mmCIF file of C-alpha atoms in Angstrom:
data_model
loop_
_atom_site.group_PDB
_atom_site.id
_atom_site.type_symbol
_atom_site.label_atom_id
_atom_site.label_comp_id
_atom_site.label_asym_id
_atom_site.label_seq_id
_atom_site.Cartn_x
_atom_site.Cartn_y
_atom_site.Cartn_z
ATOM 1 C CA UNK A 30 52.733 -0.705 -4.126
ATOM 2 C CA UNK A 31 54.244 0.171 -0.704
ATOM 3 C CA UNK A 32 53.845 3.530 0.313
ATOM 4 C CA UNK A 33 57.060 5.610 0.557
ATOM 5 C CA UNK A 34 55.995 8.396 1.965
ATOM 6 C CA UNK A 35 54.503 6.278 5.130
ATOM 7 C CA UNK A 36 55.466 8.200 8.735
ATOM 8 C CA UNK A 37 53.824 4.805 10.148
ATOM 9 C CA UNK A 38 51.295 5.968 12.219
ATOM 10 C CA UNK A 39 48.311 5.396 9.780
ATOM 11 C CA UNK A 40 45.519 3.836 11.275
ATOM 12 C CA UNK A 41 46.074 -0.241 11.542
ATOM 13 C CA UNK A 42 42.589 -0.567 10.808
ATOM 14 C CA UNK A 43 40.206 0.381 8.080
ATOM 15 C CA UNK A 44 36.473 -0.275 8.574
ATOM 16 C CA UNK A 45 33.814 1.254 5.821
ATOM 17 C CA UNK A 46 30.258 -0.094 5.711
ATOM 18 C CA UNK A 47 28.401 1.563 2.584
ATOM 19 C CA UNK A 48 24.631 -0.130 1.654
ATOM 20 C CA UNK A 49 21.382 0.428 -0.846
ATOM 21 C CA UNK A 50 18.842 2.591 0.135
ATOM 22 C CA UNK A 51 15.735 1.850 2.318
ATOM 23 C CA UNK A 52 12.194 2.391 1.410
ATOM 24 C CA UNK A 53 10.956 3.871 4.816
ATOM 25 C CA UNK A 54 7.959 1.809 6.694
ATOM 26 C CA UNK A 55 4.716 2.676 6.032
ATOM 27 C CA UNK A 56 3.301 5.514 8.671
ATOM 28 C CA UNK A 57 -0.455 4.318 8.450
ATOM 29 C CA UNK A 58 -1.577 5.358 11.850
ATOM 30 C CA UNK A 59 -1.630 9.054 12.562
ATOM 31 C CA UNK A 60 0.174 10.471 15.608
ATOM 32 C CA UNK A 61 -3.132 9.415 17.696
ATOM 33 C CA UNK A 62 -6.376 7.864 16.740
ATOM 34 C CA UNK A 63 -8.476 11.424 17.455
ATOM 35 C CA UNK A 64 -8.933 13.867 14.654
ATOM 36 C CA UNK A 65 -7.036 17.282 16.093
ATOM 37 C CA UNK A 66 -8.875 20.250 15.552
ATOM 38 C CA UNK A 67 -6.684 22.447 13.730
ATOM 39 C CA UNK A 68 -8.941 25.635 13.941
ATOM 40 C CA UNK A 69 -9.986 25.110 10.200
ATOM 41 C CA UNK A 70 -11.162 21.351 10.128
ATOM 42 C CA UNK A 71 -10.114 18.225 11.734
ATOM 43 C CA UNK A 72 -6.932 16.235 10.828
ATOM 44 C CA UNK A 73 -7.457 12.331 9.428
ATOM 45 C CA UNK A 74 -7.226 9.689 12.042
ATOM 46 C CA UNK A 75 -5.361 7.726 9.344
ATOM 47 C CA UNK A 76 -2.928 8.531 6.692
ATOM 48 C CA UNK A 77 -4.564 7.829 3.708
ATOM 49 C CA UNK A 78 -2.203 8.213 1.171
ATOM 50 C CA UNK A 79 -0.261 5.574 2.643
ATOM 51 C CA UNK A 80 -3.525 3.307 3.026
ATOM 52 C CA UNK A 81 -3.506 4.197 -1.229
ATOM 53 C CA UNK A 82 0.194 3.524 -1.294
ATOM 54 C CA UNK A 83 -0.127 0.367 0.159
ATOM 55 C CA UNK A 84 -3.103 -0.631 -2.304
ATOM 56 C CA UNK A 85 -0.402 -0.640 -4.828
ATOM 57 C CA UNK A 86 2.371 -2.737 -3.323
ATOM 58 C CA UNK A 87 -0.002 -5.411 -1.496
ATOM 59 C CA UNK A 88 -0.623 -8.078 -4.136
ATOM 60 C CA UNK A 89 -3.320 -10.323 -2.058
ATOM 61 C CA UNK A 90 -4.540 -6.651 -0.612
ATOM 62 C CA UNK A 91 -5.348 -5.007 -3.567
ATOM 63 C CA UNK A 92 -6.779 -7.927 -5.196
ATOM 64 C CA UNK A 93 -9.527 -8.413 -2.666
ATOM 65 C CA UNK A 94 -10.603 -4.826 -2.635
ATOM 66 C CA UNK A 95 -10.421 -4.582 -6.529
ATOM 67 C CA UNK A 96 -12.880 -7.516 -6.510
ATOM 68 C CA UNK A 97 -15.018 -6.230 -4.048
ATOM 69 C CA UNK A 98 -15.353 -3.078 -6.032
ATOM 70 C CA UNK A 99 -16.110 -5.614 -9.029
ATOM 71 C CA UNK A 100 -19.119 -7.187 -7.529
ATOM 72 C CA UNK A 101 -20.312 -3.992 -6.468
ATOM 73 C CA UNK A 102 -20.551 -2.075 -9.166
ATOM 74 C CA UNK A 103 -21.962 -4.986 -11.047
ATOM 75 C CA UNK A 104 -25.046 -4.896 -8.585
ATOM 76 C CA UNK A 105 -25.389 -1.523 -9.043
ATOM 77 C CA UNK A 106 -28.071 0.493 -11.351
ATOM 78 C CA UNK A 107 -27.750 3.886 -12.478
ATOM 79 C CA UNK A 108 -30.059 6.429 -11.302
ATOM 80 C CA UNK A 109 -30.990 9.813 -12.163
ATOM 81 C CA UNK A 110 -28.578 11.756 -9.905
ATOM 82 C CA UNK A 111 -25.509 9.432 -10.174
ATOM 83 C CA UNK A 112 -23.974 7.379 -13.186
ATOM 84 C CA UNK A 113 -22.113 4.034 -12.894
ATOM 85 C CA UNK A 114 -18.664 5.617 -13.258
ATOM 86 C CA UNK A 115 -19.290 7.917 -10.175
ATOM 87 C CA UNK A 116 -20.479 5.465 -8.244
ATOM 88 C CA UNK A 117 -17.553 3.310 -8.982
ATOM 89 C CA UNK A 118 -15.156 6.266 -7.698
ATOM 90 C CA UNK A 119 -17.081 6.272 -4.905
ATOM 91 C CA UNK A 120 -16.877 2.930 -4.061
ATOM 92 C CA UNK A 121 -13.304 2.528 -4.569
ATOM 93 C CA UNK A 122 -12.311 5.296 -2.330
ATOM 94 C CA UNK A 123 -15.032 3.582 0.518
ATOM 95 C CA UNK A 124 -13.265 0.685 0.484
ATOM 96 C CA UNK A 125 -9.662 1.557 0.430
ATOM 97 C CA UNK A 126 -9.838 4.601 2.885
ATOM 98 C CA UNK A 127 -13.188 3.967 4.821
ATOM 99 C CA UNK A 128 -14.673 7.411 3.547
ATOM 100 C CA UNK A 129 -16.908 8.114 0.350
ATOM 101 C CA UNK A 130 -18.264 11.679 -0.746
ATOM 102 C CA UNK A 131 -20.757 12.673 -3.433
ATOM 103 C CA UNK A 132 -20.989 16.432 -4.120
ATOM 104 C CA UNK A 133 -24.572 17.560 -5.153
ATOM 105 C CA UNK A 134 -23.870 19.564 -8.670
ATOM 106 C CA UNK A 135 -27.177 22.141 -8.628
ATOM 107 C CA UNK A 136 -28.647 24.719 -11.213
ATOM 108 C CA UNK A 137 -29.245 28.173 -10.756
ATOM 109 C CA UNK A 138 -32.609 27.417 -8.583
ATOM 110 C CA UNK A 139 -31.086 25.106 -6.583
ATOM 111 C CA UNK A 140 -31.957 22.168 -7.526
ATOM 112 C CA UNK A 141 -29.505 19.287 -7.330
ATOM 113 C CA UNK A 142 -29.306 18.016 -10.815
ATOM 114 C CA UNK A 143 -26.619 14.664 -9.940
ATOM 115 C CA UNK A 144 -23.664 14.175 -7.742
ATOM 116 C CA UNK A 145 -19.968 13.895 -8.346
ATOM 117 C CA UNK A 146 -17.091 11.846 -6.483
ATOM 118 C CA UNK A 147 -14.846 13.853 -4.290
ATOM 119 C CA UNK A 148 -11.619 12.070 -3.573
ATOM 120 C CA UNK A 149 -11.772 11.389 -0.310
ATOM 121 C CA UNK A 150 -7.749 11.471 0.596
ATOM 122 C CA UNK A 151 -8.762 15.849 -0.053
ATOM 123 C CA UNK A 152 -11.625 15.662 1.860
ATOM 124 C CA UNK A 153 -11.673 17.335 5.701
ATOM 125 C CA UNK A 154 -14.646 18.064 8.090
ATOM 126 C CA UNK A 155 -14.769 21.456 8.890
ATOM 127 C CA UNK A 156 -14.479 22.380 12.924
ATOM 128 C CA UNK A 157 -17.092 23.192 15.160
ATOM 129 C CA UNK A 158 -14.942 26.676 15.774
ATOM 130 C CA UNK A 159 -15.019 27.107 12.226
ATOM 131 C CA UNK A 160 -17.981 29.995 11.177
ATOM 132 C CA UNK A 161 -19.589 27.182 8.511
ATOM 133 C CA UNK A 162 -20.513 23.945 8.662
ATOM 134 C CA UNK A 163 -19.006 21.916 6.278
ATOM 135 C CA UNK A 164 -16.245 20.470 4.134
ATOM 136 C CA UNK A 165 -13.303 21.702 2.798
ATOM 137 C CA UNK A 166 -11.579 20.063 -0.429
ATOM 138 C CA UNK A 167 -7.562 20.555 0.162
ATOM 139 C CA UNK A 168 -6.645 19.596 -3.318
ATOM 140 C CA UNK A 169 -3.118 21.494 -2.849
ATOM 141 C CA UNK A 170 -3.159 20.645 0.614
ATOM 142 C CA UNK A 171 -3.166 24.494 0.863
ATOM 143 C CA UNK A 172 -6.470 25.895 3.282
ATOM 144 C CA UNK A 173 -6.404 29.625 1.345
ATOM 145 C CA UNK A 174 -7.199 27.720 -1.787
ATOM 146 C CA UNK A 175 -9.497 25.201 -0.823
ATOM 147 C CA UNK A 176 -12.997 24.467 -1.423
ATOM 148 C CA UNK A 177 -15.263 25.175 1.079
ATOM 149 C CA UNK A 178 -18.351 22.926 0.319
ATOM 150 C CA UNK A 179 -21.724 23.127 2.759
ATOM 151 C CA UNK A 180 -22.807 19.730 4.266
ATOM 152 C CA UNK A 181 -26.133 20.063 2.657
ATOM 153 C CA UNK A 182 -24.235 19.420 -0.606
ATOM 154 C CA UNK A 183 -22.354 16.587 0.620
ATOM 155 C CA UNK A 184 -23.004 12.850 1.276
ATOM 156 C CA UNK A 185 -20.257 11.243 3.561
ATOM 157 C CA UNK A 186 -20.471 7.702 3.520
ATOM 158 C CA UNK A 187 -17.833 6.023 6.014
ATOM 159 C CA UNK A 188 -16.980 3.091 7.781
ATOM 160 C CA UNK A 189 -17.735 3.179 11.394
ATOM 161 C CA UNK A 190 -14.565 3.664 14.412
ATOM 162 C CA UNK A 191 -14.481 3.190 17.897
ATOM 163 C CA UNK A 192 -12.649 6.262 18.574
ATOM 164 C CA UNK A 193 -14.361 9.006 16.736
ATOM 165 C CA UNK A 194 -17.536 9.539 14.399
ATOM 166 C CA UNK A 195 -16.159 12.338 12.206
ATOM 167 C CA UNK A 196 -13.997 10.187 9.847
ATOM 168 C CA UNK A 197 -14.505 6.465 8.668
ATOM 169 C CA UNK A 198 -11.585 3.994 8.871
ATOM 170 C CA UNK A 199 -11.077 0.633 6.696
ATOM 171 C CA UNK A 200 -11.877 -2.414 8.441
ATOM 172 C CA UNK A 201 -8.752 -3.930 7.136
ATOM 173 C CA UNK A 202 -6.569 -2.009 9.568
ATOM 174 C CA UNK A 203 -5.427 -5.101 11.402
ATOM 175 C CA UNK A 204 -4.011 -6.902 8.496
ATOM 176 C CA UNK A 205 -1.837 -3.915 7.135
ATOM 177 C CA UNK A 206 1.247 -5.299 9.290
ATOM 178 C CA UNK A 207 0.830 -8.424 6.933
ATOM 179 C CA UNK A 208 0.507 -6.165 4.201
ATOM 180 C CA UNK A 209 3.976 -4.586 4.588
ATOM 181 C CA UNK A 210 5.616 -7.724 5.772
ATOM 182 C CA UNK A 211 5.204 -9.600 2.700
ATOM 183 C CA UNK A 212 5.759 -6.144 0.479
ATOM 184 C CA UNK A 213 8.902 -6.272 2.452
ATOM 185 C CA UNK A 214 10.021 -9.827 1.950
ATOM 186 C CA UNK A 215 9.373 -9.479 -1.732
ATOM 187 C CA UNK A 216 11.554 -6.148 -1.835
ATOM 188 C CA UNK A 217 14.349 -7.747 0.252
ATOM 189 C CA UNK A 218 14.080 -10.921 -2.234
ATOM 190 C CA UNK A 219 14.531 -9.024 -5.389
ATOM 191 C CA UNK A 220 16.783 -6.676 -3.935
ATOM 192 C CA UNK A 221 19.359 -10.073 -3.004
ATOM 193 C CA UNK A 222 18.646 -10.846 -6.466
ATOM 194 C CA UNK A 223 19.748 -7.324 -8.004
ATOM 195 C CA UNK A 224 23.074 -7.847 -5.761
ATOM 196 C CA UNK A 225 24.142 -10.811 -7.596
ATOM 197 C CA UNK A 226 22.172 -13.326 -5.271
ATOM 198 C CA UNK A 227 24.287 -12.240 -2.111
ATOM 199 C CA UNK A 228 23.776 -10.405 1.043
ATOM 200 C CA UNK A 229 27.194 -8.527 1.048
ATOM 201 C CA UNK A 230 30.061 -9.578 2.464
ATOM 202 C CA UNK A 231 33.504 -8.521 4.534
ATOM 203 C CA UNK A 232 36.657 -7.532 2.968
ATOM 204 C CA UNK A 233 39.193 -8.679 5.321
ATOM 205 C CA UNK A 234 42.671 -7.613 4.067
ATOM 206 C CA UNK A 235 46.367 -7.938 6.068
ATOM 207 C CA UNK A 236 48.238 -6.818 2.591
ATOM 208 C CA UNK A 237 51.035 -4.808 3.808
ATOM 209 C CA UNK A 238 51.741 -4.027 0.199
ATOM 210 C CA UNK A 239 48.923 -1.423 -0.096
ATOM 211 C CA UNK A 240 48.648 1.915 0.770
ATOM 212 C CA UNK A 241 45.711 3.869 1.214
ATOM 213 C CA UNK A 242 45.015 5.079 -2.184
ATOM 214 C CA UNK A 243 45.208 1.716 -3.276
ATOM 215 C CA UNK A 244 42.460 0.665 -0.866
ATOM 216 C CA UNK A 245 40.462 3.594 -1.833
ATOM 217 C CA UNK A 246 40.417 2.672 -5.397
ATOM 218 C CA UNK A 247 39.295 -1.354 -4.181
ATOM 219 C CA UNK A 248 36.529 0.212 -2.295
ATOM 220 C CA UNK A 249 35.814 2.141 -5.213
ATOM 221 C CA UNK A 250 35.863 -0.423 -7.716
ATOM 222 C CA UNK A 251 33.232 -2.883 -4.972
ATOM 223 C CA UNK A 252 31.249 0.589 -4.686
ATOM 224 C CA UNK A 253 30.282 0.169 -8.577
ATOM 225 C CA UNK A 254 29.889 -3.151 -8.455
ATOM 226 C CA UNK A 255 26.015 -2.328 -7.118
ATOM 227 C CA UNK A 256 22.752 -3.615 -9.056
ATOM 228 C CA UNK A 257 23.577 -3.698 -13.076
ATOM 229 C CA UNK A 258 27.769 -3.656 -12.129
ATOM 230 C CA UNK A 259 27.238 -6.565 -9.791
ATOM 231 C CA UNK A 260 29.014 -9.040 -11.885
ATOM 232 C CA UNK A 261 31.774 -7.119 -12.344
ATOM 233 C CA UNK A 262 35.639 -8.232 -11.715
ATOM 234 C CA UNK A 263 38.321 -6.542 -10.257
ATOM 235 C CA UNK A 264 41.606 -6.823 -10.643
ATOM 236 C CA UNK A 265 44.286 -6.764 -8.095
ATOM 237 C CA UNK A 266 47.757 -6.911 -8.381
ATOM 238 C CA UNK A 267 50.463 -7.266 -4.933
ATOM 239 C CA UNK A 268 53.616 -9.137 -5.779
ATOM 240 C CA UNK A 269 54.977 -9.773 -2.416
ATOM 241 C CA UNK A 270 51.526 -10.550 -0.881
ATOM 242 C CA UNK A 271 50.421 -13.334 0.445
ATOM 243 C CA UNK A 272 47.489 -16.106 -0.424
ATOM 244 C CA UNK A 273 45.554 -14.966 2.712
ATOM 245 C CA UNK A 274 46.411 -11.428 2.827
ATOM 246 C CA UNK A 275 42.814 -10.410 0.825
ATOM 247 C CA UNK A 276 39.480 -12.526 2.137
ATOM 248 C CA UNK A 277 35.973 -12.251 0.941
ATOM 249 C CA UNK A 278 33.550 -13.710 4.221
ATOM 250 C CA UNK A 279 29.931 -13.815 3.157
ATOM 251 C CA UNK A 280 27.667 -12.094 5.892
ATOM 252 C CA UNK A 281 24.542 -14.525 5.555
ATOM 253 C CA UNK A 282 23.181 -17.455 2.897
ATOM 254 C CA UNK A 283 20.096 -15.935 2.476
ATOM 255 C CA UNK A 284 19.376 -18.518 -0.143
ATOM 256 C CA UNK A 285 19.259 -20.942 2.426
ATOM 257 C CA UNK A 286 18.301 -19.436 5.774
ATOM 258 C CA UNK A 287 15.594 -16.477 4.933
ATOM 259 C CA UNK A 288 12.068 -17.626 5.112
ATOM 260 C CA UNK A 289 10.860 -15.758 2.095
ATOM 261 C CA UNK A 290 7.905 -18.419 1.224
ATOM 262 C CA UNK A 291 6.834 -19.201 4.749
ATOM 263 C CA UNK A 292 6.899 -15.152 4.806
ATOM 264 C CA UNK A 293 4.998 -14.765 1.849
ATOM 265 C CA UNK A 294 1.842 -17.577 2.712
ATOM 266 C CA UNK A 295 1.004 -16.411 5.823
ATOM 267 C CA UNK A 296 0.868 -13.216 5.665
ATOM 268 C CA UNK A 297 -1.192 -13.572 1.926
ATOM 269 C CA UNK A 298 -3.635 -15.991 4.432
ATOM 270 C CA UNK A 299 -3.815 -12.841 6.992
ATOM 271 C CA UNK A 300 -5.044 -10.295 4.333
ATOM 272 C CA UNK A 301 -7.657 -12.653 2.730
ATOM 273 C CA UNK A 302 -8.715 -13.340 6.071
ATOM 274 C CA UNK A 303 -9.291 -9.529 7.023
ATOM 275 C CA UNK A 304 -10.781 -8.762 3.659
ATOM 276 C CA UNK A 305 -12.578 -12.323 4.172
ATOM 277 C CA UNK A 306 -12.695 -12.578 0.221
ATOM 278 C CA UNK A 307 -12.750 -16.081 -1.082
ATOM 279 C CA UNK A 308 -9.373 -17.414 -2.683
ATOM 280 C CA UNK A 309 -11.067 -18.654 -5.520
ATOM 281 C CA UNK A 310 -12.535 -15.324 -6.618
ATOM 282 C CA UNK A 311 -9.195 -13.602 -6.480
ATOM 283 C CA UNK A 312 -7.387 -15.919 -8.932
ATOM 284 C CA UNK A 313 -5.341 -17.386 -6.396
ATOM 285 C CA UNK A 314 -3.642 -20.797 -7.441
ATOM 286 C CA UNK A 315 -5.051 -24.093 -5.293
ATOM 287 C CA UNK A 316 -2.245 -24.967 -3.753
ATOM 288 C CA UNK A 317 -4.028 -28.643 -2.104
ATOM 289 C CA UNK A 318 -4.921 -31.218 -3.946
ATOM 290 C CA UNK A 319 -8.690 -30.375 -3.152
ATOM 291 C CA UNK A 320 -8.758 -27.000 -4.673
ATOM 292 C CA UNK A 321 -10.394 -24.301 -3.134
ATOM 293 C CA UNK A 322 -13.791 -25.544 -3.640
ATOM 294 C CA UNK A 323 -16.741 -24.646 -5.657
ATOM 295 C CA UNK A 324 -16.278 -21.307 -6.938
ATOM 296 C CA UNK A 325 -20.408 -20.547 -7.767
ATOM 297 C CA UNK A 326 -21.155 -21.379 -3.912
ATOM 298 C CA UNK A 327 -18.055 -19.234 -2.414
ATOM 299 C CA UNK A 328 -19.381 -16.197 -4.559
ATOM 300 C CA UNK A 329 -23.114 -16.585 -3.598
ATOM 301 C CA UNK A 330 -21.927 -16.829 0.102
ATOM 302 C CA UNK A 331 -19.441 -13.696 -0.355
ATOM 303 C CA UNK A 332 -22.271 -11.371 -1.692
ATOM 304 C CA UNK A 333 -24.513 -12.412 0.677
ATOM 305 C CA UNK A 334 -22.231 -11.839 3.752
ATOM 306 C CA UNK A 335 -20.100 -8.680 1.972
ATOM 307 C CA UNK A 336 -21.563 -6.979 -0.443
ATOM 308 C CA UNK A 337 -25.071 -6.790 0.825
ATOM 309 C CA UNK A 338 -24.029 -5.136 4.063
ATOM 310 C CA UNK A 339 -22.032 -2.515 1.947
ATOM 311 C CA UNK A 340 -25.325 -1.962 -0.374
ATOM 312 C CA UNK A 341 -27.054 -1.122 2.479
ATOM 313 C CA UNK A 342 -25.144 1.404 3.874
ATOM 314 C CA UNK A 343 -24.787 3.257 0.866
ATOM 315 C CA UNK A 344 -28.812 2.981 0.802
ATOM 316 C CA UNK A 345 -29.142 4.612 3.896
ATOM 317 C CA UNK A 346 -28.071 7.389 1.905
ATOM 318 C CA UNK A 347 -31.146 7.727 0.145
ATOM 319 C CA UNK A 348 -33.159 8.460 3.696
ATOM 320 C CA UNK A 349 -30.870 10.873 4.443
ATOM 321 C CA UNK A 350 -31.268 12.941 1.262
ATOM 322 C CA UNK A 351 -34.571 12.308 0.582
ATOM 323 C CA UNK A 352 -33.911 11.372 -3.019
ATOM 324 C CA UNK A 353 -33.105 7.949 -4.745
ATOM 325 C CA UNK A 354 -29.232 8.315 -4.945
ATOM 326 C CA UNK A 355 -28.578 4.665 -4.830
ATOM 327 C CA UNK A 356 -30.467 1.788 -6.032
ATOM 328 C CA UNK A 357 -29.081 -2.083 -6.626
ATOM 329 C CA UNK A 358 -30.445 -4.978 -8.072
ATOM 330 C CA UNK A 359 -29.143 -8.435 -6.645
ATOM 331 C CA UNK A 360 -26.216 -10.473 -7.132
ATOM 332 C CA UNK A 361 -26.484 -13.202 -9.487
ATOM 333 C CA UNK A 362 -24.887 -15.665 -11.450
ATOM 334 C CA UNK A 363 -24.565 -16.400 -15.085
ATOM 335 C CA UNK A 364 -26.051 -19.713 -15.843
ATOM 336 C CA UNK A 365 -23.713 -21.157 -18.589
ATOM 337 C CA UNK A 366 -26.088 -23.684 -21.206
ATOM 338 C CA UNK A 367 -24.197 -26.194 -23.348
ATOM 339 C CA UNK A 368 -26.239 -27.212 -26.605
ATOM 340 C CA UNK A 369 -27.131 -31.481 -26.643
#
């Protein structure tokens, strides 16, 4: 395996580093908290399709909002001008982006005959330098093609900011850090898991014996040996070589030092706290020998301190239009009888 052809003043060192891919972090906050005025219509304070992204990843996250959106549309009734299914649409996109819109559908006269959902992560305010005041539906992202729609078609429900008053924001903003963390613990987890339950390691090699396209081929064969190939074996053959002359040193035992679980409980505590939904509504499993108390009284106390606040912003609505978009009935219970 020596190489014949050596002139002996190949490196004396051979140092590759080659790794999986990383899922980029999640870029949440715009570039600043005001809306710029492009000309056209202002920008989002927030990037929303990373706010949806993030619904899907964040177990504990989307849970709470899911339920929220639960409750209310169970309080809700239908009216003449919007069905339960819009509403629902509507309500989902106020809760995970902080912005709702309805779009009044009219007839020929002009009268509004009901209102549709308009995804809100399309939706953008048209600027006060802009000749109409408006919205503007950017389904393709693309301003030539969108939608111009008049604000006296439109009813913007949002969640108030601090900064600006043309877009809403979430109020879980503060616990999307949390979010990601434990998204992130979980990927690094099952990514150690995919790698054969090992965070890499160093080839150290003082093996004379081989020459470089036999070290190319080793870093080959430990190059396929990634996710499904992880188990694989490789065999190596150098007759004069010696016991030490080929060393495998582990980087890390993640197994033992990571803190995946103290990771993954508090941050799931941070994002029920910021969505201040009660553990026991979200099927979470008791992890105390007490439980998580009575789940009746948690859900009583949750409608009356969460949803009702949300019902009544979305009947402010009605003032504003002058028409009875919105109408709910309270939150209650199921009484369950058992037959003596």
């Amino acid at each position: 395996m020596s190489d014949l052809n050596s002139t002996g003043n190949e490196p004396r060192t051979d140092l590759e580093i080659f790794s999986w891919g990383y899922d980029e972090r999640l870029s949440w906050l715009g570039a600043a908290w005001e809306c710029t005025d492009n000309g056209h219509y202002y920008e989002l304070p927030v990037n929303q399709k990373d706010l949806i992204g993030l619904l899907r990843v964040g177990v504990h996250h989307s849970s709470a909002l899911h339920c929220k959106l639960n409750v209310l549309t169970s309080t809700f009734k239908p009216t003449k001008l919007l069905s339960r299914a819009e509403f629902k649409k509507l309500a989902f996109n106020f809760l995970v982006t902080g912005n709702g819109y309805l779009a009044a559908e009219r007839n020929r006269f002009g009268k509004v005959l009901g209102f549709k959902n308009r995804l809100s992560v399309y939706m953008r305010r048209s600027s006060k330098n802009y000749d109409k005041d408006g919205y503007f539906y950017l389904r393709d992202h693309v301003f030539e093609t969108a939608d111009f729609i008049p604000k006296s078609d439109i009813i913007h429900l949002m969640q108030p900011d601090l900064v600006q008053e043309i877009y809403g924001v979430p109020d879980y903003l503060a616990g999307l850090s949390s979010a990601e963390l434990n998204h992130s613990a979980t990927t690094f987890r099952r990514r150690y898991y995919d790698n054969g339950s090992h965070a890499g390691f160093i080839v150290y090699a003082t093996d004379n014996n081989m020459n470089n396209d036999d070290w190319n081929n080793l870093k080959d064969q430990f190059k396929k040996a990634q996710r499904e190939g992880n188990f694989r074996n490789v065999f190596l053959r150098s007759p004069d070589g010696k016991p030490e002359g080929i060393k495998l040193i582990p980087i890390s035992e993640v197994a033992a030092k990571d803190e995946f679980l103290n990771i993954k409980g508090v941050t799931s505590q941070d994002m029920l706290t910021i969505h201040r939904v009660p553990p026991s509504l979200m099927g979470v499993v008791p992890t105390a020998a007490g439980g998580l108390g009575d789940a009746r009284t948690a859900a009583e106390v949750f409608a009356a301190n969460e949803i009702e606040p949300i019902q009544a912003a979305f009947l402010e609505a009605n003032d504003a239009f002058s028409a009875e978009v919105f109408k709910f009935k309270p939150y209650t219970l199921a009484t369950s009888k058992v037959d003596k």
